[in-house]
Structures are given as C-alpha cells and as structure tokens.
Coordinates of C-alpha atoms and ligand atoms in Angstrom, one line a residue:
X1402 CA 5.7 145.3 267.7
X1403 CA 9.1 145.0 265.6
X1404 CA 11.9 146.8 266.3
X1405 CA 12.5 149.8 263.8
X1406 CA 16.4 149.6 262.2
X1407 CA 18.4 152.4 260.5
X1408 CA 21.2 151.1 257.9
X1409 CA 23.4 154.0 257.6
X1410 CA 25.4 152.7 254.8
X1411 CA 23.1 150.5 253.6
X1412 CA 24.9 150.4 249.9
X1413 CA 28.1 148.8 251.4
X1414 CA 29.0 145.3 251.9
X1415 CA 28.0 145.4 255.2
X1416 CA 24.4 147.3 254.6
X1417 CA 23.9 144.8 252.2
X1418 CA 24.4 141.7 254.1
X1419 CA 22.5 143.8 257.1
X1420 CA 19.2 143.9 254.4
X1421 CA 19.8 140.6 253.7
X1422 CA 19.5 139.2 257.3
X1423 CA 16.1 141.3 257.6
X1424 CA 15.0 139.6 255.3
X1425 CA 14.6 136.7 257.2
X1426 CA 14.0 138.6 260.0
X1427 CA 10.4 140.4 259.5
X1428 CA 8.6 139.7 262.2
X1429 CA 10.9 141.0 264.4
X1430 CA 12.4 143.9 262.8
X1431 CA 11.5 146.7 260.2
X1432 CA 14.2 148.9 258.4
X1433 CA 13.2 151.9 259.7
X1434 CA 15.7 154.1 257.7
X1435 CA 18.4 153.6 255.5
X1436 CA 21.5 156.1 253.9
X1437 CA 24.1 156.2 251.4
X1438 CA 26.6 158.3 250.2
X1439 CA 26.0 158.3 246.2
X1440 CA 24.3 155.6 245.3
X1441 CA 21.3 156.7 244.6
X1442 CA 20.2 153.7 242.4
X1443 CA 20.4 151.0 244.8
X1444 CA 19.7 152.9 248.0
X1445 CA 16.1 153.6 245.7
X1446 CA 15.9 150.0 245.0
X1447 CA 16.1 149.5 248.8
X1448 CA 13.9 152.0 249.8
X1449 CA 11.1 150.9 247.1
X1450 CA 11.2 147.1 248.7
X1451 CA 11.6 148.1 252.6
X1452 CA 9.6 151.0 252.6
X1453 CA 11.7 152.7 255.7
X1454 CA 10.4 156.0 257.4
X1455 CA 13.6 157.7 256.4
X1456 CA 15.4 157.7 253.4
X1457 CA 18.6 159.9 253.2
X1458 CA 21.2 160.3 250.7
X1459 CA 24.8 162.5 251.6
X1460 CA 25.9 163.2 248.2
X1461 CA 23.4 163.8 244.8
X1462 CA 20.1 162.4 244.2
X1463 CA 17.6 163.4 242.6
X1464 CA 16.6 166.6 244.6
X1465 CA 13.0 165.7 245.8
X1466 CA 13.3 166.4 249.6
X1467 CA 10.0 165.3 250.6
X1468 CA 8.7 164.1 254.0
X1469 CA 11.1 161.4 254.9
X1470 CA 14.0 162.6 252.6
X1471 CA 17.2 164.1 253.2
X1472 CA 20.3 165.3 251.6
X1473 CA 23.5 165.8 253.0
X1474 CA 25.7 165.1 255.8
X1475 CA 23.0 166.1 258.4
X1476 CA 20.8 163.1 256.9
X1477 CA 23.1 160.8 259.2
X1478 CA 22.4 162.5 262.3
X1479 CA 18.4 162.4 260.9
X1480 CA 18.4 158.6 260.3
X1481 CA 20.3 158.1 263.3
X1482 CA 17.7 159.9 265.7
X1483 CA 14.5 159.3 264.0
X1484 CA 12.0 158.6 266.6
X1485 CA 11.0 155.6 263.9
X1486 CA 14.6 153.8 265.2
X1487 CA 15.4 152.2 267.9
X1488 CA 18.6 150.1 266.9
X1489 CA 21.4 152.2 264.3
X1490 CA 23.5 149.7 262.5
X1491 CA 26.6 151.7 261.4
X1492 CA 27.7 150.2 258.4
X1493 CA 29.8 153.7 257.0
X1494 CA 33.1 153.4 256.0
X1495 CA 35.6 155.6 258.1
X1496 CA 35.8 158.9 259.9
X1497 CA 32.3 159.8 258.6
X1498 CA 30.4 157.9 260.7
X1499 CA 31.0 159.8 264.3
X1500 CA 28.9 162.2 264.2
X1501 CA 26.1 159.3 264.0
X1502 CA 26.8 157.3 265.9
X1503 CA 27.0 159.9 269.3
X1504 CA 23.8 161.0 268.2
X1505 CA 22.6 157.6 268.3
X1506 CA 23.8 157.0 271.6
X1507 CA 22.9 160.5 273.4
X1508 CA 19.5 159.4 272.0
X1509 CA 19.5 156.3 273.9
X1510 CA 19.8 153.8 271.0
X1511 CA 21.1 150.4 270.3
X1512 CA 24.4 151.1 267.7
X1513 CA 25.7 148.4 265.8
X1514 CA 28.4 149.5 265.1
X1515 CA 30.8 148.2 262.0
X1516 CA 32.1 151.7 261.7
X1517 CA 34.9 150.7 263.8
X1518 CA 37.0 154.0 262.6
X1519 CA 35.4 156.1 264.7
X1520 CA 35.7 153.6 267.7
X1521 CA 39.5 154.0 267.1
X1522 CA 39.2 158.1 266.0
X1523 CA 37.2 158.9 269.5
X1524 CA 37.0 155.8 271.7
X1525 CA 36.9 157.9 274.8
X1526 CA 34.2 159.9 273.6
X1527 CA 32.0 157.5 272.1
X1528 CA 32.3 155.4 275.2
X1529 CA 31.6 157.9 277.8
X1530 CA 28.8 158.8 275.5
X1531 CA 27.3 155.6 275.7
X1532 CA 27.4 155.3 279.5
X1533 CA 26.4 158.7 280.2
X1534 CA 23.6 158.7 277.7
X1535 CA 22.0 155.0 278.1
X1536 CA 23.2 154.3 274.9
X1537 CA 24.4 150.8 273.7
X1538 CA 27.3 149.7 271.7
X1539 CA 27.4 146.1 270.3
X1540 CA 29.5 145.5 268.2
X1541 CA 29.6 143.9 264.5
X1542 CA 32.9 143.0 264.0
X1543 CA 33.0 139.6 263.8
X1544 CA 36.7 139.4 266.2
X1545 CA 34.3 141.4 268.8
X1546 CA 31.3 139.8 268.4
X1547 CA 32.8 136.6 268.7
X1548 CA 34.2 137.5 272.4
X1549 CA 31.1 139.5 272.9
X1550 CA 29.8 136.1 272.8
X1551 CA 32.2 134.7 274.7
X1552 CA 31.9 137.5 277.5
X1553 CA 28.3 137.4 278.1
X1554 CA 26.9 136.7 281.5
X1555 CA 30.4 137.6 283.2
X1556 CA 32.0 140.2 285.1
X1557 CA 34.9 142.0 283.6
X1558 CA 36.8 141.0 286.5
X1559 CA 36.6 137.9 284.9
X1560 CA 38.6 138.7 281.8
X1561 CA 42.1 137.8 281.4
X1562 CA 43.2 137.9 278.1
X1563 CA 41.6 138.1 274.3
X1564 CA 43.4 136.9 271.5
X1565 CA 41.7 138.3 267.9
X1566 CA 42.8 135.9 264.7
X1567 CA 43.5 137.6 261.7
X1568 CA 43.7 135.7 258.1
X1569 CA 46.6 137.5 257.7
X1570 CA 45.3 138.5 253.8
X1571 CA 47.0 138.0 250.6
X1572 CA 50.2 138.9 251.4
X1573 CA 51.1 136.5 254.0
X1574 CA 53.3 134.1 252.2
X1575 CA 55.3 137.2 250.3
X1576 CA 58.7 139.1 251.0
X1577 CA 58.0 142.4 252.4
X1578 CA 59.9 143.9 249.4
X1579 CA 57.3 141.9 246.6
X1580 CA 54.4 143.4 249.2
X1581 CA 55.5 146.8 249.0
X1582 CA 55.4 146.9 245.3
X1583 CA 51.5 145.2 245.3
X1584 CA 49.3 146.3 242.9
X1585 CA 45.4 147.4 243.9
X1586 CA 44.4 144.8 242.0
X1587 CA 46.7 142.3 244.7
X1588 CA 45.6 144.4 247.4
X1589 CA 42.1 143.9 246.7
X1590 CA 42.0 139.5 246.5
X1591 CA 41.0 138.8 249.9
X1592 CA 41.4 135.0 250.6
X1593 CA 38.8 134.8 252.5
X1594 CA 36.3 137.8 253.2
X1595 CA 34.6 139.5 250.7
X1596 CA 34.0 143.2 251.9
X1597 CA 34.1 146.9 250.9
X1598 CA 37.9 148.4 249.2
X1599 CA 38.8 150.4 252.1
X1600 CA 38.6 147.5 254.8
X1601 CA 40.1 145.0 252.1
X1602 CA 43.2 147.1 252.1
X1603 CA 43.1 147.3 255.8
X1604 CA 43.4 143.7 255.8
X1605 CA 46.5 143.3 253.4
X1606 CA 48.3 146.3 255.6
X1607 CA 46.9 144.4 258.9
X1608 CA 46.2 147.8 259.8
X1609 CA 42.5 146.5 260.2
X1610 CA 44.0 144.2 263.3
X1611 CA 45.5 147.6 264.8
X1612 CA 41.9 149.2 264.3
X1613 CA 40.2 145.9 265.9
X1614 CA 42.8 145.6 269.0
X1615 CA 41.9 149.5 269.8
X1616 CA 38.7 149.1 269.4
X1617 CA 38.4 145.8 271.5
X1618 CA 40.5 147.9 274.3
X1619 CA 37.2 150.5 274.1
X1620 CA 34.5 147.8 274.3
X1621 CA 36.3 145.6 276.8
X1622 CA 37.9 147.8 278.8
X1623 CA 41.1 145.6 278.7
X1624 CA 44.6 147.2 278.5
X1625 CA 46.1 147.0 275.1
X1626 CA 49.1 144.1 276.9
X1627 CA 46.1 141.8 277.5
X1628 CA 44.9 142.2 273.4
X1629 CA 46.8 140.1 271.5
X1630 CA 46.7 138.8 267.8
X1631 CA 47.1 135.4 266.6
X1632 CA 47.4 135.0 262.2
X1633 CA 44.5 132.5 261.4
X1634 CA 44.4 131.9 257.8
X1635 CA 41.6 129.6 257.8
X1636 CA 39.3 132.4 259.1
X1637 CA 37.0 129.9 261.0
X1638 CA 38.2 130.7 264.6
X1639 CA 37.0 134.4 265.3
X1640 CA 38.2 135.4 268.6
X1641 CA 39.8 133.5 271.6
X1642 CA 38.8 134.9 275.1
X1643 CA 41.0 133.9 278.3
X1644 CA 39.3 134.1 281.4
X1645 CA 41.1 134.8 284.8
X1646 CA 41.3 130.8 285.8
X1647 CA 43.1 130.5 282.9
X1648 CA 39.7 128.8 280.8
X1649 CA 39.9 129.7 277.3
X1650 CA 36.9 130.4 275.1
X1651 CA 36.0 130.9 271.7
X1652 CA 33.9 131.5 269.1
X1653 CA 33.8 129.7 265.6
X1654 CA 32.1 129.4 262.2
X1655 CA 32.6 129.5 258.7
X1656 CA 33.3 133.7 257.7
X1657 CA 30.0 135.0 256.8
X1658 CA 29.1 138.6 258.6
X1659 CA 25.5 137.8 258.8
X1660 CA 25.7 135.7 261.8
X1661 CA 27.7 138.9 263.8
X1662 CA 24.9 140.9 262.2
X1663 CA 22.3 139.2 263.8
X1664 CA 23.6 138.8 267.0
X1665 CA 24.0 142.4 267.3
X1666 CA 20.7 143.1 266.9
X1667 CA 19.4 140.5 269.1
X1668 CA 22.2 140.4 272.1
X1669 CA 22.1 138.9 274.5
X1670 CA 18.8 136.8 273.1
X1671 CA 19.5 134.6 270.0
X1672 CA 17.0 133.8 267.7
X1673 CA 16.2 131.2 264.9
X1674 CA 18.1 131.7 261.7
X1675 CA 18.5 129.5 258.9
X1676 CA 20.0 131.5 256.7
X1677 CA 23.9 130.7 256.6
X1678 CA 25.7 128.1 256.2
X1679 CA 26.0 125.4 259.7
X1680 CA 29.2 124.6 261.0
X1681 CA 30.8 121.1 260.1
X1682 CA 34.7 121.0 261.5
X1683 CA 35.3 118.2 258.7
X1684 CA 34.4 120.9 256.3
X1685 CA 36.4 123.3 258.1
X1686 CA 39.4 121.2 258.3
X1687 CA 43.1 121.6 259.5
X1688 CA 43.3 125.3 261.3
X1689 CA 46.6 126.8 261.9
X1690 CA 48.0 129.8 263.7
X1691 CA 51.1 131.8 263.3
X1692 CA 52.5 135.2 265.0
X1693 CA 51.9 138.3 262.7
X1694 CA 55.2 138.5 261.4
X1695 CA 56.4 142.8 262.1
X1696 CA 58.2 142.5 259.1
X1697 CA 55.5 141.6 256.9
X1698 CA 53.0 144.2 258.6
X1699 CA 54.6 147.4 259.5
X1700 CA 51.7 149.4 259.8
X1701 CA 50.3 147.0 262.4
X1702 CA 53.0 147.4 264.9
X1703 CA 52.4 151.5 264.0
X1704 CA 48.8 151.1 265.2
X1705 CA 49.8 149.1 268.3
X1706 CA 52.2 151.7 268.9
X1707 CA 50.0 154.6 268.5
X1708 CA 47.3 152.7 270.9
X1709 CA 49.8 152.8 273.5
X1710 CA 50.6 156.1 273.4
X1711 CA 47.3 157.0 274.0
X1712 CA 44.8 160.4 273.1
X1713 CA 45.0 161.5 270.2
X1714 CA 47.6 159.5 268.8
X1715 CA 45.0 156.5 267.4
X1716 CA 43.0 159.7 265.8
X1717 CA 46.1 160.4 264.1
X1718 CA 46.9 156.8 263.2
X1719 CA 43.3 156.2 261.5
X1720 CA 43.6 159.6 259.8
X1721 CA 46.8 159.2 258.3
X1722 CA 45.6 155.1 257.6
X1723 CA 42.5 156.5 255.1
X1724 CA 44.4 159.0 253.7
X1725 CA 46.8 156.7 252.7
X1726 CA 44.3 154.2 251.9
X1727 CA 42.5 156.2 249.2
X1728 CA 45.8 157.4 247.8
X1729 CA 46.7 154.0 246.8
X1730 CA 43.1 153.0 245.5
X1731 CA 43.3 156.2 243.5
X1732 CA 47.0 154.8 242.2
X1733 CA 48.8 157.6 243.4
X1734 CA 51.2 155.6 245.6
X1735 CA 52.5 152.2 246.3
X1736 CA 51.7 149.8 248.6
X1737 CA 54.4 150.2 250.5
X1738 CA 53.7 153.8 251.1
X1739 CA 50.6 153.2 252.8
X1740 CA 52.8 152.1 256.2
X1741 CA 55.4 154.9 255.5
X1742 CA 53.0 157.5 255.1
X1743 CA 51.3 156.7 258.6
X1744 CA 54.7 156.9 260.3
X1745 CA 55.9 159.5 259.0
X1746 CA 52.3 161.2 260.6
X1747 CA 53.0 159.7 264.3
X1748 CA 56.5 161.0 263.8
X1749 CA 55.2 164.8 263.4
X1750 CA 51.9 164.2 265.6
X1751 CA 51.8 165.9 269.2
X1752 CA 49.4 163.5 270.7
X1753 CA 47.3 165.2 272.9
X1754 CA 43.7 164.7 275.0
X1755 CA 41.2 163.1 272.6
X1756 CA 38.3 163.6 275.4
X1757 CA 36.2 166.2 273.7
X1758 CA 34.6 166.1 270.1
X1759 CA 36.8 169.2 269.2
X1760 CA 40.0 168.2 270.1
X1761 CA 39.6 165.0 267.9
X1762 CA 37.7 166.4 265.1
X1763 CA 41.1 168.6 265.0
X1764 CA 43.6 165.8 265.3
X1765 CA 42.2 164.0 263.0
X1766 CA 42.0 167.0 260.4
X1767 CA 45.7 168.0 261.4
X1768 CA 46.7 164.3 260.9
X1769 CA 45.1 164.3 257.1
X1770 CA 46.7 167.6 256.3
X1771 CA 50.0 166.2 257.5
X1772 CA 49.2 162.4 255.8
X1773 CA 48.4 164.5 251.9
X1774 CA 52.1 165.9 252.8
X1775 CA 53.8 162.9 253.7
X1776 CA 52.3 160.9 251.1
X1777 CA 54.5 162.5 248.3
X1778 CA 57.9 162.7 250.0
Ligands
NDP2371 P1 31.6 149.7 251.8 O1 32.6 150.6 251.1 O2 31.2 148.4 251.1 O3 30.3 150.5 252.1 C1 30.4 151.8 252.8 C2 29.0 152.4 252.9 O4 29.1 153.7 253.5 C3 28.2 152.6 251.6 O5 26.9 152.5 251.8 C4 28.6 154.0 251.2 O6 27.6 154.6 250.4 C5 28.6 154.7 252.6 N1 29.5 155.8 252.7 C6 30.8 155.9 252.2 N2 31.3 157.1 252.5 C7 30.4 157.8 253.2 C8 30.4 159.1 253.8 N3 31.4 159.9 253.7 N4 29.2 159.4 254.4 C9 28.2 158.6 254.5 N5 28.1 157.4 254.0 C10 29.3 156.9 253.4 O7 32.2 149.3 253.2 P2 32.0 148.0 254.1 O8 30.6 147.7 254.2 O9 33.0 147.0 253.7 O10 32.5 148.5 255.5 C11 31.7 149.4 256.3 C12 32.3 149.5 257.7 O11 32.2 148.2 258.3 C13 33.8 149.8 257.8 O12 34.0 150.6 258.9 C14 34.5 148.5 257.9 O13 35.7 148.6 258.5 C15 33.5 147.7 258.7 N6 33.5 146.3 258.6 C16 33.3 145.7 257.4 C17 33.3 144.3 257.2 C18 32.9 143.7 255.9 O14 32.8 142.5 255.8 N7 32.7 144.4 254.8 C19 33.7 143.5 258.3 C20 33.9 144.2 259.6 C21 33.8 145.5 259.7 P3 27.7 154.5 248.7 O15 27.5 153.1 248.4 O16 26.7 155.4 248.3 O17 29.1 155.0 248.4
MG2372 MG1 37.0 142.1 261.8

C-alpha cells in the first residue's frame, strides 16, 4: 500500500519540487490532497494529473464544491486531516499554516513541515502538540534536515552544538547603507536558491537564519547558546552538528530541496532516488565560511534577541518580519525598513506566555497591528 500525502501549498516553490519528487516516487506514495491559496489554474493542472482525494482552494475558484472540494480557510484543516493522508507536507508560506499543521499532529500524522513560521510563531504549542498527540515533525528545511541527518540513531544527550550555514544572499559583499536602499528587484536575486518572494527576502535580511536557529531550538531541544550560524556562500555544506566528544558532523550536497524533501518523507529509511544531481567535491570546489557580519544583518541579531527572550516575543518577531516583508514587495518601504520596522515592534511588545493557541494567535495579531504602524514612521 502507498502512503497517501497532502501538499498544502502545493503551487509554491516548495509544493512544486514536493510533486516533482512524487513523481519518481509512485510506488511508494500517492498525493493524497493538495491546496493553494489562488491559483486555481495550476493547483487544477495538479489535481487533473495526480488525481488526490482532496482538492482544496483558500481563496476563489471556480465555486463547484463537490465531493472532495473545498473553499476557504477550513480546506487546510480538511486536507490536513483527511483520513485519505497519512503524511502533511506543509509547504504554506507564513503564519497561515498553524492551524494545519496542529491538526495534522492531534491527528496523529507525519508533518513535513517547510512552514517554518509557525514553528517560530508557536514552537511550544506545536511541539507539545506533537508529543501529546503522537504526531510527528520532520523537518524540510534543508539546515534541519541536514542535522536531522546527522542526529539520527543518537540520544540528545549526545548533542553539543549545531552550527546552520547561511549563503549569506545577495547582499553580502555590500555596505549596509547600499543594502538599506536595495531594490525588490535586488532583494529578489538569490545566488544560490531559487524559492518563493517571501523566503527570498528572508534570506537577503538573514531574518530566515533567525527563523531557522528558533526553529532548530524547537526540533532539537538545544538552548539557543548551543545554535550558532556560520556564512557559507557556496551553499554546499548544509548544517554542522557537534557531538558531546567534541566529533563534528555534517551534511553536504549541491542546493536542491528535493533531496530534504525526500528524506522527510522517508526518515529514518532512505530510498533510491536518481533524480538530482550526485555530489562531486571537484565540482563543488573551494568552500569558505565567514561570521554573519551584525552590521550587515540587523534583523538577524533582532531574531536572536527575541528568541532569547522567550514567549511571545518570537511571535511578535515573525509577525512584524511578514508584515514588513509584504510592505516592501508591495514597494511601500525600503529595504532598510524591513529591520527597523521589526524593532521598533520588540520595542513596544510585552512578551508574554506563548503556551496556548490564544495567547499567540493574539501576539501575533497585536504584533501586525503594531508592525502596519511602525512601518510608516
Ligand atoms: P511560495 O510563495 O512559493 O508558495 C507558497 C504556497 O502557499 C503557495 O502554494 C501558495 O498558494 C500557498 N499560500 C500562500 N498564502 C497562503 C495562505 N494564506 N493560505 C494558504 N495557502 C497559502 O513559498 P515557498 O514554497 O518558497 O515557501 C513555503 C514555505 O517553505 C515557507 O515557509 C518557506 O519559508 C519554507 N521554505 C522554502 C524553501 C524554498 O526553497 N522555497 C526552503 C526552505 C523552507 P498560491 O500559489 O495559490 O498563492
Ligand atoms: Mg533553510
């Protein structure tokens, strides 16, 4: 029997390269259901060449809510619990994705989760959630599932230390006053991932490292001193892990997200897959790491400083973070307002418990309200 598969998100960069590692991947798994916000066009496309159980779109289509259709928000929590799925790859983008992904998990499933914003908005939560529920969270991220990797078959007493690379995006070699100026356009030329806008941006802010060291914090249980970040341009070495004799592991490859794909639906087993590009280190060639220079990445340090105070305060730095984010693919602000508009949110933020869905689900609305404020001044 395969094992069914629900791509919420399935439109994105990340749902795509999801479908595209089914592909070569039918004996073992079946899309079982698949989402997207408003593309109705392709997520039809999909749907008419997968044939899923569940087909569910948030926003338009074309209004025939037959068996196996849905419209709306509620159509995530559908896909996510049909009794067709057994593994939920989260492939949303931001805040959205929650509500998912704990019904996933107090269903018992398997979440593969890329929809690290939520890890970051309600870590707590969704991780209590998993272990009280016999839900699963593997991660897609291709830092995590490189020490994921790494980690497998030991004890967490075993951990020491992770180090997550970061390519450090286009702006690595500017002046912080030519980044602040950056146009989308500059934002949006990754050097060497090719992914959805939001995350892209993320990238150039290094605000998606902050996100990544949270949410490695959540799936590691590590404290946030023992997650550090190293700048990898070359993007070939995803994630170091140090273990407690002072061994160091890690996992490499040339950047492709299929490969962390796979492996999250298949962990711990691996399976045959000839579909991406093998390793040569000739190929690869000289690798080099730097520190992430503070100057260059304010909003890093902001997330690193949010993470460590704890509760609510990460809710507020990934509200404030896509609030900012969609301001400045809209064109409304400047780079550099992206970074000031978060602080000026962690300044005014009262960070409090973020154990139960409500008091999140506030923070992070409070946090918005106060980011759409900030934004202008
Ligand atoms: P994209 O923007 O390419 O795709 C987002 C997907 O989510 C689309 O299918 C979109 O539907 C859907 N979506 C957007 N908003 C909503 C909403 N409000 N409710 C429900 N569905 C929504 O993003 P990516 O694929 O790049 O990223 C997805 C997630 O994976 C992010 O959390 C990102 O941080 C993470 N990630 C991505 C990586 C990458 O390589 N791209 C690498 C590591 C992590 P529609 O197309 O209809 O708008
Ligand atoms: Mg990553």
């Amino acid at each position: 029997m395969s094992v069914g598969v629900a791509i919420l998100g399935s439109t994105g960069s990340i749902g795509c390269s999801a479908l595209q590692v089914l592909g070569r991947q039918r004996e073992r798994f079946r899309v079982a259901a698949l989402t997207a916000y408003s593309n109705a066009e392709l997520l039809e496309r999909q749907a008419a060449e997968w044939g899923p159980a569940y087909v569910g779109i948030v926003n338009g289509g074309k209004g025939d809510e037959g068996r196996g259709k849905g419209k709306g928000v509620q159509c995530l929590v559908e896909a996510a619990t049909h009794p067709d799925v057994q593994i939920v790859v989260n492939a949303i983008v931001g805040a959205a994705g929650l509500e998912a992904t704990l019904a996933a998990l107090r269903a018992g499933k398997r979440v593969a989760l890329a929809n690290k914003e939520t890890l970051v908005m309600a870590g707590e939560l969704v991780t209590r959630t998993a272990r009280e529920c016999g839900g699963e969270i593997v991660p897609v991220d291709s830092e995590h599932s490189a020490v994921l990797q790494c980690v497998t078959g030991r004890e967490s007493t075993e951990l020491a230390r992770l180090i997550l690379t970061a390519s450090g995006g286009p702006f690595r070699t500017w002046t912080p006053q030519r980044v602040a100026g950056a146009t989308v356009d500059e934002a949006l030329r990754h050097p060497t991932w090719k992914m959805g806008k939001k995350i892209t941006v993320d990238s150039a802010t290094l605000v998606n490292k902050a996100l990544e060291v949270i949410e490695a914090h959540f799936l590691f249980g590590l404290p946030y001193d023992a997650v550090e970040v190293v700048v990898h341009p070359q993007s070939v070495v995803h994630a170091f892990v140090e273990f407690v004799d002072g061994s160091v592991l890690a996992q490499v490859g040339f950047p492709t997200m299929e490969l962390p794909i796979l492996y999250a639906l298949t962990h711990p087993a691996r399976v045959p897959d000839a579909g991406t590009r093998r390793f040569d280190p000739v190929a690869a060639g000289t690798l080099t790491f730097e520190p992430v220079s503070t100057d260059l990445y304010p909003a890093y340090s902001l997330g690193r400083g949010a993470a460590a105070t704890g509760g609510t305060a990460a809710t507020a730095f990934n509200a404030a973070n896509e609030v900012a984010v969609e301001l400045f693919l809209e064109g409304k602000i400047r780079f550099g307002r992206i970074g000031e508009t978060i602080a000026r949110v962690l300044d005014q933020h009262h960070a409090g418990d973020a154990a139960t869905l409500e008091a999140v689900l506030a923070a992070d609305a409070e946090a918005r309200r106060l980011a759409r404020e900030a934004a202008w001044r």
